[in-house]
């Protein structure tokens, strides 16, 4: 098992950050590796909401299924993600701090196949990737572009 965690501070209110992140369809707006996200369940995000996401990788397109397993607006968003190469369980927490929100991520990755033997490399790449994703979110929200919505149909 591989553990990936980190944090960033975003100069926006926790509820704004939470609501934007909780709609996975927004991720392509701040994560250039995420090419599309489709909500598979009806209604507003909550426990049991599922998404299918497509992302690019060096080896080609990757499909993942994401399900929210805990949803406590605006402080906690827990999920389970399945990819062909691994399972990911973890949470995002949203803590008010002076001037904004401290966003923390904490993921447990269970690599499959040959990745099972590359734990330290998976951890290193995972930490870098997550830091880049959440820095992209920070930049996106702080520039005031959060009012934009994904172009894909909801």
XYZ file of C-alpha atoms in Angstrom:
154
model
C 0.000 0.000 0.000
C 1.205 3.511 -0.867
C 0.277 6.631 1.098
C 0.067 10.050 -0.598
C -0.809 13.170 1.355
C -0.328 16.902 1.171
C -1.996 20.261 1.548
C -2.375 23.705 0.033
C -4.066 26.940 1.057
C -6.593 28.487 -1.317
C -7.749 32.089 -0.923
C -11.459 31.225 -1.143
C -14.115 30.275 1.405
C -14.275 26.564 2.354
C -17.819 26.164 1.015
C -16.763 27.581 -2.374
C -13.768 25.235 -2.604
C -15.784 22.237 -1.383
C -18.694 22.775 -3.783
C -16.375 23.229 -6.756
C -14.324 20.104 -5.951
C -17.394 18.010 -5.061
C -18.625 18.350 -8.637
C -16.005 16.123 -10.283
C -17.104 17.446 -13.679
C -15.092 20.580 -12.841
C -11.759 18.743 -12.635
C -10.845 19.120 -16.335
C -10.900 22.897 -15.753
C -7.883 22.743 -13.426
C -6.268 19.356 -14.144
C -4.883 19.224 -17.702
C -4.493 15.413 -17.537
C -8.244 14.953 -16.952
C -9.931 14.988 -20.353
C -13.560 14.297 -19.387
C -15.774 13.462 -16.428
C -19.339 12.154 -16.614
C -21.671 11.890 -13.638
C -23.212 8.395 -13.632
C -25.806 9.014 -10.907
C -28.647 11.531 -10.815
C -28.910 14.553 -8.561
C -26.570 16.745 -6.586
C -23.276 15.307 -5.319
C -23.504 13.304 -2.085
C -22.743 9.880 -0.632
C -23.026 7.331 -3.433
C -22.509 9.805 -6.282
C -20.465 8.115 -9.014
C -18.431 9.488 -11.901
C -16.543 8.042 -14.852
C -13.391 10.024 -15.611
C -10.986 9.817 -18.527
C -7.427 11.021 -18.288
C -4.311 10.933 -20.388
C -1.144 9.117 -19.413
C 2.119 8.258 -21.117
C 0.740 4.802 -21.898
C -2.557 6.106 -23.319
C -6.040 6.934 -22.035
C -6.992 5.833 -18.519
C -10.563 5.323 -17.310
C -11.428 5.584 -13.647
C -14.615 5.166 -11.649
C -15.020 7.471 -8.654
C -17.600 7.080 -5.873
C -18.152 9.416 -2.933
C -18.220 7.346 0.251
C -18.578 10.204 2.737
C -19.865 13.718 2.102
C -19.878 16.309 4.890
C -20.333 19.722 3.299
C -18.183 21.845 3.565
C -15.484 19.984 5.513
C -14.963 16.407 4.225
C -15.174 14.573 0.917
C -14.172 10.904 0.999
C -14.025 8.686 -2.071
C -13.085 5.354 -3.599
C -11.522 5.333 -7.079
C -10.959 2.261 -9.267
C -8.480 2.153 -12.152
C -7.149 -0.874 -13.983
C -3.759 -0.265 -12.335
C -4.877 0.490 -8.755
C -7.556 1.180 -6.171
C -7.497 4.500 -4.306
C -9.257 5.325 -1.034
C -8.965 8.609 0.751
C -10.320 11.982 1.653
C -10.122 15.674 1.064
C -10.603 17.978 4.043
C -11.467 21.662 3.851
C -10.428 23.709 6.882
C -11.082 27.433 7.296
C -7.887 29.439 7.796
C -7.237 33.156 7.793
C -7.901 34.344 4.275
C -9.206 31.085 2.859
C -9.201 27.291 3.036
C -6.580 24.707 3.883
C -7.230 21.800 1.510
C -5.637 18.523 2.598
C -5.548 15.282 0.631
C -4.827 11.878 2.098
C -4.912 8.857 -0.237
C -4.111 5.162 0.181
C -3.195 3.585 -3.137
C -3.261 -0.165 -3.709
C -1.317 -0.730 -6.932
C -2.043 -3.820 -9.052
C 0.074 -5.772 -11.480
C 3.670 -4.669 -11.954
C 2.977 -1.441 -10.034
C 2.759 -3.521 -6.830
C 6.534 -3.780 -6.952
C 7.119 -0.071 -7.563
C 5.759 1.359 -4.304
C 8.398 4.077 -3.751
C 8.125 5.254 -7.364
C 4.312 5.245 -7.217
C 4.496 7.297 -3.996
C 6.900 9.834 -5.487
C 4.911 10.257 -8.693
C 1.634 10.332 -6.748
C 2.853 13.117 -4.465
C 4.031 15.190 -7.434
C 0.849 14.612 -9.400
C -1.463 15.457 -6.498
C 0.500 18.614 -5.634
C 0.217 19.740 -9.277
C -3.527 18.996 -9.430
C -4.366 20.907 -6.269
C -2.069 23.779 -7.200
C -4.017 23.966 -10.460
C -7.250 24.152 -8.450
C -5.773 26.893 -6.253
C -4.726 28.951 -9.283
C -8.074 28.402 -10.995
C -10.191 29.449 -8.010
C -7.979 32.364 -7.019
C -8.163 33.888 -10.504
C -11.948 34.047 -10.196
C -12.717 31.617 -12.998
C -14.769 29.313 -10.766
C -18.007 30.689 -12.213
C -17.237 28.819 -15.446
C -18.625 25.322 -15.827
C -17.458 22.336 -17.841
C -18.615 22.298 -21.435
C -19.644 18.636 -21.226
C -23.376 17.957 -20.774
C -24.463 17.374 -17.176
